[in-house]
Coordinates of C-alpha atoms and ligand atoms in Angstrom, one line a residue:
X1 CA 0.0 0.0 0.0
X2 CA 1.2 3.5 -0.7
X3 CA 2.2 5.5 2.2
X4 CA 1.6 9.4 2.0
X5 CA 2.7 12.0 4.2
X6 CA 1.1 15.3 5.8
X7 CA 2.3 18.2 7.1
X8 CA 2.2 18.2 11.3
X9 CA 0.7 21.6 10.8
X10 CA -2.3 20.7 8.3
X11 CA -3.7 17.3 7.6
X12 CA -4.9 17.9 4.2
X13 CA -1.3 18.6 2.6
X14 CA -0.4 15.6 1.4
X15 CA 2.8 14.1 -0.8
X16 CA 4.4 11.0 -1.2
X17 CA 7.3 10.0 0.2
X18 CA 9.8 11.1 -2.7
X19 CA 8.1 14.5 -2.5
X20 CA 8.3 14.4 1.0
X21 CA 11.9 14.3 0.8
X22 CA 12.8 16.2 -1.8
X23 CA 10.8 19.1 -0.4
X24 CA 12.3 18.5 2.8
X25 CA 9.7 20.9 4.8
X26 CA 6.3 21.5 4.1
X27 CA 5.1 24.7 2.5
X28 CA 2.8 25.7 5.2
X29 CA 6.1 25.5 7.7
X30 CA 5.7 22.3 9.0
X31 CA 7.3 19.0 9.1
X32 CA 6.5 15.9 6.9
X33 CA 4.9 12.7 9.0
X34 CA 3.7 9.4 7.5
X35 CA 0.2 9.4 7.9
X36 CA 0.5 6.2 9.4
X37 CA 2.9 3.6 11.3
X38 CA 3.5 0.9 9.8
X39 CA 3.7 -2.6 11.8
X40 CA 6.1 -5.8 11.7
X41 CA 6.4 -8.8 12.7
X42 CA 9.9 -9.1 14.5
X43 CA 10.2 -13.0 13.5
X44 CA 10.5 -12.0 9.9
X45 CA 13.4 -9.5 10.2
X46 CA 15.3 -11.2 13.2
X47 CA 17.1 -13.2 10.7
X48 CA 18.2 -10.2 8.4
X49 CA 21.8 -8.9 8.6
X50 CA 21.8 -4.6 9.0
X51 CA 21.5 -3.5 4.9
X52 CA 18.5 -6.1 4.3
X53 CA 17.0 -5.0 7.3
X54 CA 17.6 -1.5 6.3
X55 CA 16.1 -2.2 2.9
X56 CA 12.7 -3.7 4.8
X57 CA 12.0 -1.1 7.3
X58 CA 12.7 1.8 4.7
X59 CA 10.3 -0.4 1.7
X60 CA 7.9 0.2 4.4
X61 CA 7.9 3.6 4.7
X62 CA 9.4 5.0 1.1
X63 CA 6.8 2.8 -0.8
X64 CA 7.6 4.7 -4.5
X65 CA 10.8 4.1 -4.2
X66 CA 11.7 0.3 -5.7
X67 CA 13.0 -2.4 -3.5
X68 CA 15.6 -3.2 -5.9
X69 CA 16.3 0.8 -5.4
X70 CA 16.7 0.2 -1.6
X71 CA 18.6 -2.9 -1.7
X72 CA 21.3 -1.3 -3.8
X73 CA 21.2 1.9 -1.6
X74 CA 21.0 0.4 1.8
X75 CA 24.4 -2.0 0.6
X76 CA 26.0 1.0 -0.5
X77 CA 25.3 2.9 2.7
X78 CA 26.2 0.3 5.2
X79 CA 28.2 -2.4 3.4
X80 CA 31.2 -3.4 3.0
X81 CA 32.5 -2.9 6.5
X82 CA 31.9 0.9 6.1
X83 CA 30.6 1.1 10.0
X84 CA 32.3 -1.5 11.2
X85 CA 32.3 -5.7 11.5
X86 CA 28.6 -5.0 12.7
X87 CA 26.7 -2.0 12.5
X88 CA 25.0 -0.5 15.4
X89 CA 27.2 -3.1 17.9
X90 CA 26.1 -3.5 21.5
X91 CA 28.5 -3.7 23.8
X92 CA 27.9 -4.6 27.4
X93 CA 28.8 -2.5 30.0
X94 CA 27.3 -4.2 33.7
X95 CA 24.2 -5.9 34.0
X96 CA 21.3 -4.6 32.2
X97 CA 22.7 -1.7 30.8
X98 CA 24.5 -1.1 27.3
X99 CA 25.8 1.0 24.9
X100 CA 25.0 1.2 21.3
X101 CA 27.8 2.3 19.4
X102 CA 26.7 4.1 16.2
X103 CA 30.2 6.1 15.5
X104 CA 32.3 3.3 13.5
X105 CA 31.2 5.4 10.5
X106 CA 33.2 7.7 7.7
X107 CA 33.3 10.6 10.1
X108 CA 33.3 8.7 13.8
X109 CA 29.7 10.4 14.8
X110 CA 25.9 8.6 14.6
X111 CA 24.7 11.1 11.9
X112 CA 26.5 9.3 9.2
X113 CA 23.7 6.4 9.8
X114 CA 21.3 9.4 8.2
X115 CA 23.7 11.0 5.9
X116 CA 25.4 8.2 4.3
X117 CA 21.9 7.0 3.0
X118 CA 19.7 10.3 2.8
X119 CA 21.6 11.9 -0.3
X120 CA 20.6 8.7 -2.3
X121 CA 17.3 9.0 -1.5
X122 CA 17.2 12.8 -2.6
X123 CA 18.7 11.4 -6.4
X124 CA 16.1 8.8 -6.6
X125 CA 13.4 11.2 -5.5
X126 CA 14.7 13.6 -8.7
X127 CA 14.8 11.0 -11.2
X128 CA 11.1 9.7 -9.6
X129 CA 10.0 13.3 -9.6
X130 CA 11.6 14.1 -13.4
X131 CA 13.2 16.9 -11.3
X132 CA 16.7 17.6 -13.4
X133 CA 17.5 20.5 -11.6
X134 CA 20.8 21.3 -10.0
X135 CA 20.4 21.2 -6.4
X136 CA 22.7 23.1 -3.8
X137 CA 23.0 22.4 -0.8
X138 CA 24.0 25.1 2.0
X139 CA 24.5 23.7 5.5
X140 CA 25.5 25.9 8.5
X141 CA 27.7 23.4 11.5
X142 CA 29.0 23.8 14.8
X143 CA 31.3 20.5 13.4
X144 CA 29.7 17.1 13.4
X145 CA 26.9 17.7 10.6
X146 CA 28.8 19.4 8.3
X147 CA 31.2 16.8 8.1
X148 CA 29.0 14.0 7.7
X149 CA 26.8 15.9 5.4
X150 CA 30.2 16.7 3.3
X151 CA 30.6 12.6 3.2
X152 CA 27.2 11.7 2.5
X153 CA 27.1 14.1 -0.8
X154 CA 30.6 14.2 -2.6
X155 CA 30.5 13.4 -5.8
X156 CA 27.3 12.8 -6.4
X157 CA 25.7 14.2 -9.9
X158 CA 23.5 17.0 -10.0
X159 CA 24.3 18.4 -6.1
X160 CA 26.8 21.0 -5.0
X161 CA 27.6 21.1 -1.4
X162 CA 28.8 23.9 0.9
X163 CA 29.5 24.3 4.6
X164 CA 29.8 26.7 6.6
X165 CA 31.5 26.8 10.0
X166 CA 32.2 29.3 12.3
X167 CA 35.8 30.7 12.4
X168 CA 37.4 29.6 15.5
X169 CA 34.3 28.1 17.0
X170 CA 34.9 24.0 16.0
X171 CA 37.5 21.6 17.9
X172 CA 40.8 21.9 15.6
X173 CA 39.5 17.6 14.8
X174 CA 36.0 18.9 13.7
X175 CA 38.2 21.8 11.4
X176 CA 40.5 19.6 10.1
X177 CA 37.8 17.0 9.1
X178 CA 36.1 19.7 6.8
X179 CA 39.3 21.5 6.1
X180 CA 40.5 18.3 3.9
X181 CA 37.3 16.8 2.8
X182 CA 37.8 15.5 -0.6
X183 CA 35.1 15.3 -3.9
X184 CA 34.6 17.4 -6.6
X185 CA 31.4 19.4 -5.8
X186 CA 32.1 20.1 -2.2
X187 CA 32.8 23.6 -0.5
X188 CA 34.0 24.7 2.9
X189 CA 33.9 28.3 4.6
X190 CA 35.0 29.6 7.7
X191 CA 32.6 32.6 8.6
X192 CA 33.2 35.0 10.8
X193 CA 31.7 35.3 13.9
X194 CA 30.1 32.8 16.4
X195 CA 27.8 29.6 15.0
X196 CA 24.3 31.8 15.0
X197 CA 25.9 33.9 12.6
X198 CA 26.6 31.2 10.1
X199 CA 23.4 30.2 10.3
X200 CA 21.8 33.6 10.1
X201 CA 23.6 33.9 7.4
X202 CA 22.4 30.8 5.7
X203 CA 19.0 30.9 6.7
X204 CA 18.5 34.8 5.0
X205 CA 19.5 33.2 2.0
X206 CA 17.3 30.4 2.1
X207 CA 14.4 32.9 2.5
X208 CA 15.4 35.5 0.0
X209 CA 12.4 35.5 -2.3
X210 CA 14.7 37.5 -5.0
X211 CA 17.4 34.8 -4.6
X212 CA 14.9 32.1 -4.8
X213 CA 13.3 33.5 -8.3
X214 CA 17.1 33.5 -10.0
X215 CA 17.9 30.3 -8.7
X216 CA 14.7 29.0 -10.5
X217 CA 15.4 30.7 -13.6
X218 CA 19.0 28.5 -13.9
X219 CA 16.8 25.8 -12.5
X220 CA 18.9 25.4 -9.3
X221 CA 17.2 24.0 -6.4
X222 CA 18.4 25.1 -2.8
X223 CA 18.2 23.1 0.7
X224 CA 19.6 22.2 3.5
X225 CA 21.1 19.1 5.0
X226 CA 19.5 19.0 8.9
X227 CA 17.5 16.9 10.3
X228 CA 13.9 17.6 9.6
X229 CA 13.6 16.3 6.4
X230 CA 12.3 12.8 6.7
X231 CA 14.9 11.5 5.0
X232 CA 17.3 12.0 7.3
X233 CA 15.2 10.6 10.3
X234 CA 13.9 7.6 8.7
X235 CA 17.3 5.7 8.3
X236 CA 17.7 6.2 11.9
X237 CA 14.7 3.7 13.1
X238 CA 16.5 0.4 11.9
X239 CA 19.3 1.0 14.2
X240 CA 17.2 0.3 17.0
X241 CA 15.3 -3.2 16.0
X242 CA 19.2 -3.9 14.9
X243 CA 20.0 -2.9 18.6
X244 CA 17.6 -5.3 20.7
X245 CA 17.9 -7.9 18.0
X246 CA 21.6 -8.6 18.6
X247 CA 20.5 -8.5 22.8
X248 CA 18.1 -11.3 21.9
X249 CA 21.1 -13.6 19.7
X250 CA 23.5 -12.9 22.6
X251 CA 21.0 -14.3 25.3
X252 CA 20.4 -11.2 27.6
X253 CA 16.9 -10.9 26.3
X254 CA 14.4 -13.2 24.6
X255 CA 12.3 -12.1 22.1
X256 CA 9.6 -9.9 23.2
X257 CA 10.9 -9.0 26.0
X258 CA 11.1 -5.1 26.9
X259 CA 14.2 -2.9 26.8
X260 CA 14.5 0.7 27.3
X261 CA 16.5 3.0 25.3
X262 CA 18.6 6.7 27.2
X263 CA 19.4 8.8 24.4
X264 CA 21.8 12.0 24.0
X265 CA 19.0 14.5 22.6
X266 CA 19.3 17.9 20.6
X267 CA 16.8 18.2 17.9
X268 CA 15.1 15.6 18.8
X269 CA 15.8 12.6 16.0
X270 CA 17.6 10.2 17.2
X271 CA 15.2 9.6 19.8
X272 CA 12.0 10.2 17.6
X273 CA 13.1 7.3 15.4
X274 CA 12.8 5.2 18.1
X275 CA 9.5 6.2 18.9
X276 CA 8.6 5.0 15.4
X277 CA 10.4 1.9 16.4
X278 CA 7.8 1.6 18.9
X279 CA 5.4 2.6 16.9
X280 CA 6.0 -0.3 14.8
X281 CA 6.5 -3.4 17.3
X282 CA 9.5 -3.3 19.0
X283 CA 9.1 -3.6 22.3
X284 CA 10.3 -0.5 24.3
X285 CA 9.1 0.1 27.9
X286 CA 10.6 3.4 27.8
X287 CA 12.9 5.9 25.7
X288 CA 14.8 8.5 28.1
X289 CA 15.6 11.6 26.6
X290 CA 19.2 12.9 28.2
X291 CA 19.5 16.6 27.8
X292 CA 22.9 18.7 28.8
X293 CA 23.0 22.0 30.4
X294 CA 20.6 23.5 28.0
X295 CA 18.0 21.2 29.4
X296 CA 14.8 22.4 27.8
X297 CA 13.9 19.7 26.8
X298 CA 13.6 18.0 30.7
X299 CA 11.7 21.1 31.6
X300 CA 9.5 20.5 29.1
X301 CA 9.6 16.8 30.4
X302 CA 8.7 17.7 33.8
X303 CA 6.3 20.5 33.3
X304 CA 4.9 20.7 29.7
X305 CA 6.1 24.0 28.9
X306 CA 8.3 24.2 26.4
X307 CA 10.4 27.8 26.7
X308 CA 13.1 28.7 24.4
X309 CA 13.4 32.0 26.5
X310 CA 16.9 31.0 28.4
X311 CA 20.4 31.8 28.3
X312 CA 22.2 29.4 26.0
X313 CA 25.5 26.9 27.2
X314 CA 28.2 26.2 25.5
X315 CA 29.1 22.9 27.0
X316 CA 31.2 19.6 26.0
X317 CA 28.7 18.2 24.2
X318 CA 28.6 20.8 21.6
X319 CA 26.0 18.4 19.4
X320 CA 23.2 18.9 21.9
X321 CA 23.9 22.6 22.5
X322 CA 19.9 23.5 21.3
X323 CA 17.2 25.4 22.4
X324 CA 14.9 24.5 19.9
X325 CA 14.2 20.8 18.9
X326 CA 12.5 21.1 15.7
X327 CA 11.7 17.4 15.9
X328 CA 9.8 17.5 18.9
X329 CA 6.6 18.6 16.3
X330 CA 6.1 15.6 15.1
X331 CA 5.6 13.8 18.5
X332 CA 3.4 16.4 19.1
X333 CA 1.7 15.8 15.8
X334 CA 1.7 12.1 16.7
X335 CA 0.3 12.3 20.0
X336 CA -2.3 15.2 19.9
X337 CA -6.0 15.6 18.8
X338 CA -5.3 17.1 15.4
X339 CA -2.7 19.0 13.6
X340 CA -4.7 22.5 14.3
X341 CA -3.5 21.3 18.0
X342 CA 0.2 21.7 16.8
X343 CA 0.1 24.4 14.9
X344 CA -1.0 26.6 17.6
X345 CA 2.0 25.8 19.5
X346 CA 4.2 26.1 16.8
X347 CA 2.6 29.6 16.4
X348 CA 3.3 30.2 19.7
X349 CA 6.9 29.4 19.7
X350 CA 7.2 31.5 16.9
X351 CA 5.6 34.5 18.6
X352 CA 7.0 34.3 22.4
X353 CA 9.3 31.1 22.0
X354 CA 7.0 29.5 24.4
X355 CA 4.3 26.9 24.6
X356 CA 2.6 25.4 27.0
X357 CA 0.8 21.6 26.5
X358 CA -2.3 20.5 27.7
X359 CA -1.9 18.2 31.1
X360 CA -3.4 15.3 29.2
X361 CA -1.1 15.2 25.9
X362 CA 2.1 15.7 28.4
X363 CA 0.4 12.5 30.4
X364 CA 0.5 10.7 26.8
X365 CA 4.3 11.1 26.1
X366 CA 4.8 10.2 29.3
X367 CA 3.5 6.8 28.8
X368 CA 6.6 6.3 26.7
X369 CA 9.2 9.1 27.6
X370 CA 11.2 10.3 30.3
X371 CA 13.1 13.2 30.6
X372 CA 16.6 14.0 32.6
X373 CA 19.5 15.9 32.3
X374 CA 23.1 15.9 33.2
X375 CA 24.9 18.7 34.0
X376 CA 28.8 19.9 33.1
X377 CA 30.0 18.2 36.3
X378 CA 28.1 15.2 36.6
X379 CA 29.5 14.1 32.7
X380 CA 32.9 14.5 33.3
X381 CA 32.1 12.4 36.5
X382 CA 30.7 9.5 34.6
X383 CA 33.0 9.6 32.1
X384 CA 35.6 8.9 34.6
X385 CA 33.6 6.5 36.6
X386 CA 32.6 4.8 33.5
X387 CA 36.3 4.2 32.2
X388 CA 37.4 3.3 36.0
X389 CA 34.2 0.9 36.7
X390 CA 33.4 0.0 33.6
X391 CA 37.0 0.0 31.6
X392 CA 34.7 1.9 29.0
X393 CA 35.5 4.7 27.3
X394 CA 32.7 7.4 26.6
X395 CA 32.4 10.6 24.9
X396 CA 30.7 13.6 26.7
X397 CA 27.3 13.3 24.2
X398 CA 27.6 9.7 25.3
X399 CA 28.1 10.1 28.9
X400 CA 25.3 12.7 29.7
X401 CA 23.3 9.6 28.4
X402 CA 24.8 7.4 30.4
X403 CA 24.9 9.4 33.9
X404 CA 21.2 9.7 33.0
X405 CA 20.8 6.1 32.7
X406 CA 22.2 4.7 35.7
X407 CA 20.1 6.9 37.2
X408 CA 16.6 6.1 35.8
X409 CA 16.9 2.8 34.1
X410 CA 15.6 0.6 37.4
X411 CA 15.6 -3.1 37.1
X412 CA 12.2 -3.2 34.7
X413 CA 13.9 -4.0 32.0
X414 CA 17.4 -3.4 30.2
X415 CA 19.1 -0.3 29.2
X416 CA 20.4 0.4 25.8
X417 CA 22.2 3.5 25.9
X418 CA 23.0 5.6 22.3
X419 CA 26.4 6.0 21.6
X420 CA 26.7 9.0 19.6
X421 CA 30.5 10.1 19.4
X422 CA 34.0 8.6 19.4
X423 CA 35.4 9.8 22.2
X424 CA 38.3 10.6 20.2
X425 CA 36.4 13.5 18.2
X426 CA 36.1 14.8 21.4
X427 CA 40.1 13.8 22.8
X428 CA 40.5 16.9 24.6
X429 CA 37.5 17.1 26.9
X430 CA 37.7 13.0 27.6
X431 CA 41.5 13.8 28.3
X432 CA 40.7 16.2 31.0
X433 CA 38.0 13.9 32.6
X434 CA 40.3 11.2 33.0
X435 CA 42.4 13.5 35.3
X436 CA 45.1 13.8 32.3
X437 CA 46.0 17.5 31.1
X438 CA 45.6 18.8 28.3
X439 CA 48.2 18.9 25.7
X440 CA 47.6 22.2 23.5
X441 CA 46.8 20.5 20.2
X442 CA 43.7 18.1 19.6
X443 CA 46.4 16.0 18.4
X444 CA 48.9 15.8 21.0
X445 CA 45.8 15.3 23.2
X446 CA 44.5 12.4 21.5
X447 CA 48.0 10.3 22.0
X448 CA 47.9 11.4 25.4
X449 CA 44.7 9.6 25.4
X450 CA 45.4 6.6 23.4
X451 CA 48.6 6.0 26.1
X452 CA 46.7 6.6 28.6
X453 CA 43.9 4.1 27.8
X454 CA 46.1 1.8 25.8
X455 CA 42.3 1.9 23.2
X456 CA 43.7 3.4 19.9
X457 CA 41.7 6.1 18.2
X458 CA 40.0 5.4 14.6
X459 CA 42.1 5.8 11.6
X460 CA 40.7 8.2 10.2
X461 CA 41.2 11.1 12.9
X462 CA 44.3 9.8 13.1
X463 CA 45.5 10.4 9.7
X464 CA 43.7 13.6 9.8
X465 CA 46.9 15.2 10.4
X466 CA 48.8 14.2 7.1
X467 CA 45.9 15.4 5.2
X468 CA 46.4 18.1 2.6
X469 CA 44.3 20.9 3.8
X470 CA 42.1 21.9 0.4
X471 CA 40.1 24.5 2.0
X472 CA 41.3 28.0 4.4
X473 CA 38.7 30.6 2.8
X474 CA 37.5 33.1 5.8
X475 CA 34.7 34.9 5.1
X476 CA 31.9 37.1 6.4
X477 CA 28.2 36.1 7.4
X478 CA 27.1 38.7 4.4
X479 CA 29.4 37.1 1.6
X480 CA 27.4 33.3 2.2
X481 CA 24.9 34.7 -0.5
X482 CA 27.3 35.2 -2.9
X483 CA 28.9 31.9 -2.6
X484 CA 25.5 30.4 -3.1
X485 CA 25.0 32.1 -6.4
X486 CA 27.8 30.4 -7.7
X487 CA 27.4 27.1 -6.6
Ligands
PLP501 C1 23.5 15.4 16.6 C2 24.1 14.7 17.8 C3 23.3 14.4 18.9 C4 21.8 14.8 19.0 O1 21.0 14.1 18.1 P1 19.5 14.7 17.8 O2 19.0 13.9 16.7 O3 19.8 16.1 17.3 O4 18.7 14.7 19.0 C5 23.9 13.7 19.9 N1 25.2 13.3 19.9 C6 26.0 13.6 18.8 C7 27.4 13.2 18.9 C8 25.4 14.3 17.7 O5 26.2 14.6 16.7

């Protein structure tokens, strides 16, 4: 059967799933959601290794695209050791409680699970769609997206790429990643100023109606690379069935049984796909949602307001450093009376960054969430504790999970925590947790770490260093426009 989509914000806008993607938001503002959840039985996809499984979940959900189209693509994503001997391995820490490692990708961090697949998806939904149009891409980073959006889309025809990052504002790792990235349609830009100016910057282009009209006139198609577009979250759900499936072939759990799952939230995806995961069968008691500092979201949690109005934290887990989790709308969507519902909030946000739910709706997603947080302290603690208990080494995205975890989890059922992050993207920070000092280069401070914990780092950071550097421009917040006209 076909599956459609809607907007969160109005029922009655409808596309399919290629259009859906290649649109990436709806007109009307909103987000695309299928307009239903589909349902599996677990027996049939127990048996499949990660890229058939991949291909099964996604046939569900992308039902224009062909299944010899997502057997191809899922292969090409996943296989051939590209994240790994298994993808999305679980690795036991104690009793009840593991981690989920989703960084033994191209670029070391989760989103390449999304952005290794999601630029296939976006050709195949041109050549569905008879769209021939150059597309360019602009995508404003603090580090980890850029990076694994600059992967995901070199070299492909028909799509220019370029990144933006904020001068001085990434790790010298996160820089160096860009700096060097290699492919022939690919562009890289320091900008001035902080990371809100980069996107500033981007996002006045992107809603420059002049701009717009002459990119149509060379038919050249812009958008962005973050998460809203359903294309990026939908990759994300098969992770977790390929999670608690490996628990059930090692014997911790038998099939059917309930497992929770503590996940390092910012926008809101990684977790939502496991909501759909839900959704769809897999038996979850329980999905925590670990915020950092900038813990809006477990204020939310624990009263049903949501309120953007707070002073921002940088902190060490830089990926979660958000105020405003776009994703969020579509559990609202999901779990509300009617879009009308959401769209009110939404409006609200908009107009006082503030919304407050109904006490019954915040009841609902409490059914299946819970909400924590873990502050600057308390993740360098369990980092440390972790590698001194546990002999386990955790990055600080991973460990505010974590901390959250042993925490919450009880004895109900078992704990899978999200692994987001080598904790060699983030050598420096891990470093100083373990008691070591740092060492004045990211570098220096990631052989400090690998002698210190004897694990070694992943190749690639490592190599990082020789790396011819193929991109230095500088430029300011107003110049992004320009560079977007010639793309
Ligand atoms: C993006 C990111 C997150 C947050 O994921 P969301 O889908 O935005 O909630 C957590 N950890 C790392 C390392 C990330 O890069």
């Amino acid at each position: 059967m076909a599956m459609n989509y809607f907007s969160t914000r109005d029922s009655a806008l409808r596309r399919t799933a290629s259009q859906a993607i290649l649109q990436g938001i709806a007109p009307d503002g909103g987000l695309f959601v299928p307009q239903e959840i589909p349902s599996v039985d677990l027996t049939e996809l127990i048996g499949l290794d990660y890229c058939a499984l991949a291909a099964k979940i996604l046939g569900l959900y992308l039902t224009d695209y062909s299944e010899e189209f997502l057997a191809a693509a899922t292969k090409k994503a996943y296989g051939g050791g590209r994240f790994g001997d298994l993808p999305a391995k679980v690795v036991r820490l104690e009793d009840g409680l593991f981690s989920m490692e989703l960084w033994h990708g191209p670029t070391c961090a989760f989103k390449d699970y999304a952005l290794q697949l999601m630029p296939l998806l976006l050709t195949e939904a041109k050549r569905i769609n008879g769209d021939d149009s150059k597309t360019a891409i602009l995508v404003a980073t603090s580090g980890d997206t850029g990076k694994a959006a600059l992967e995901g889309y070199r070299d492909l025809d028909g799509i220019e790429i370029a990144v933006f990052y904020p001068d001085h504002g990434t790790s010298e790792m996160q820089r160096l990643q860009m700096a060097t990235q290699e492919g022939s349609n690919v562009h890289v830009f320091a900008v001035r100023g902080n990371f809100d100016d980069a996107q500033t910057g981007v996002k006045k282009v992107f809603t420059d109606a002049a701009f717009a009209a002459a990119c149509a006139a060379q038919n050249k198609h812009l958008t962005s690379a973050n998460s809203i577009n359903w294309g990026r979250l939908v990759p994300q759900i098969v992770y977790y069935f390929a999670g608690y499936f490996q628990l059930v072939r090692s014997g911790a759990i038998k099939l059917g049984d309930s497992v929770q799952f503590c996940v390092p939230t910012g926008n809101f995806g990684d977790i939502l796909a496991g909501y759909y995961a839900k959704r769809m069968g897999l038996p979850v008691s329980r999905l925590l949602c670990a915020s950092n500092k900038n813990r809006v979201l477990a204020d939310f949690g624990a009263s049903g307001s949501y309120d953007a109005n707070r002073p921002f934290y940088k902190t060490a887990s830089p990926s979660m450093d958000i105020l405003v989790s776009s994703n969020l709308e579509r559990l609202l969507c999901h779990e509300s009376e009617s879009c009308a519902e959401t769209a009110g909030f939404m409006q609200s946000l908009a107009s006082d960054k503030k919304y407050t739910i109904p006490a019954a709706l915040l009841e609902r997603i409490h059914k299946t969430f819970g909400f924590g947080y873990t502050d600057e302290d308390a993740c360098f603690d369990e980092i440390r504790a972790t590698w001194e208990k546990d002999h386990y080494l955790a990055d600080p995205h991973t460990a505010v999970a974590l901390a959250l975890a042993r925490k919450e989890r009880g004895n109900a059922a078992p704990c899978v925590v999200l692994s987001t992050a080598s904790p060699y993207k983030f050598s420096g920070a891990v470093l100083a947790a373990l008691g070591g000092s740092k060492q004045g280069s990211d570098f220096a401070d990631l052989r400090a770490l690998e002698s210190c914990t004897g694990i070694p780092a992943p190749g690639v950071l490592r190599a990082l260093q020789d790396k011819p550097v193929r991109f230095n421009e500088i430029i300011a917040p107003d110049e992004i426009r320009s560079v977007a006209e010639r793309l």
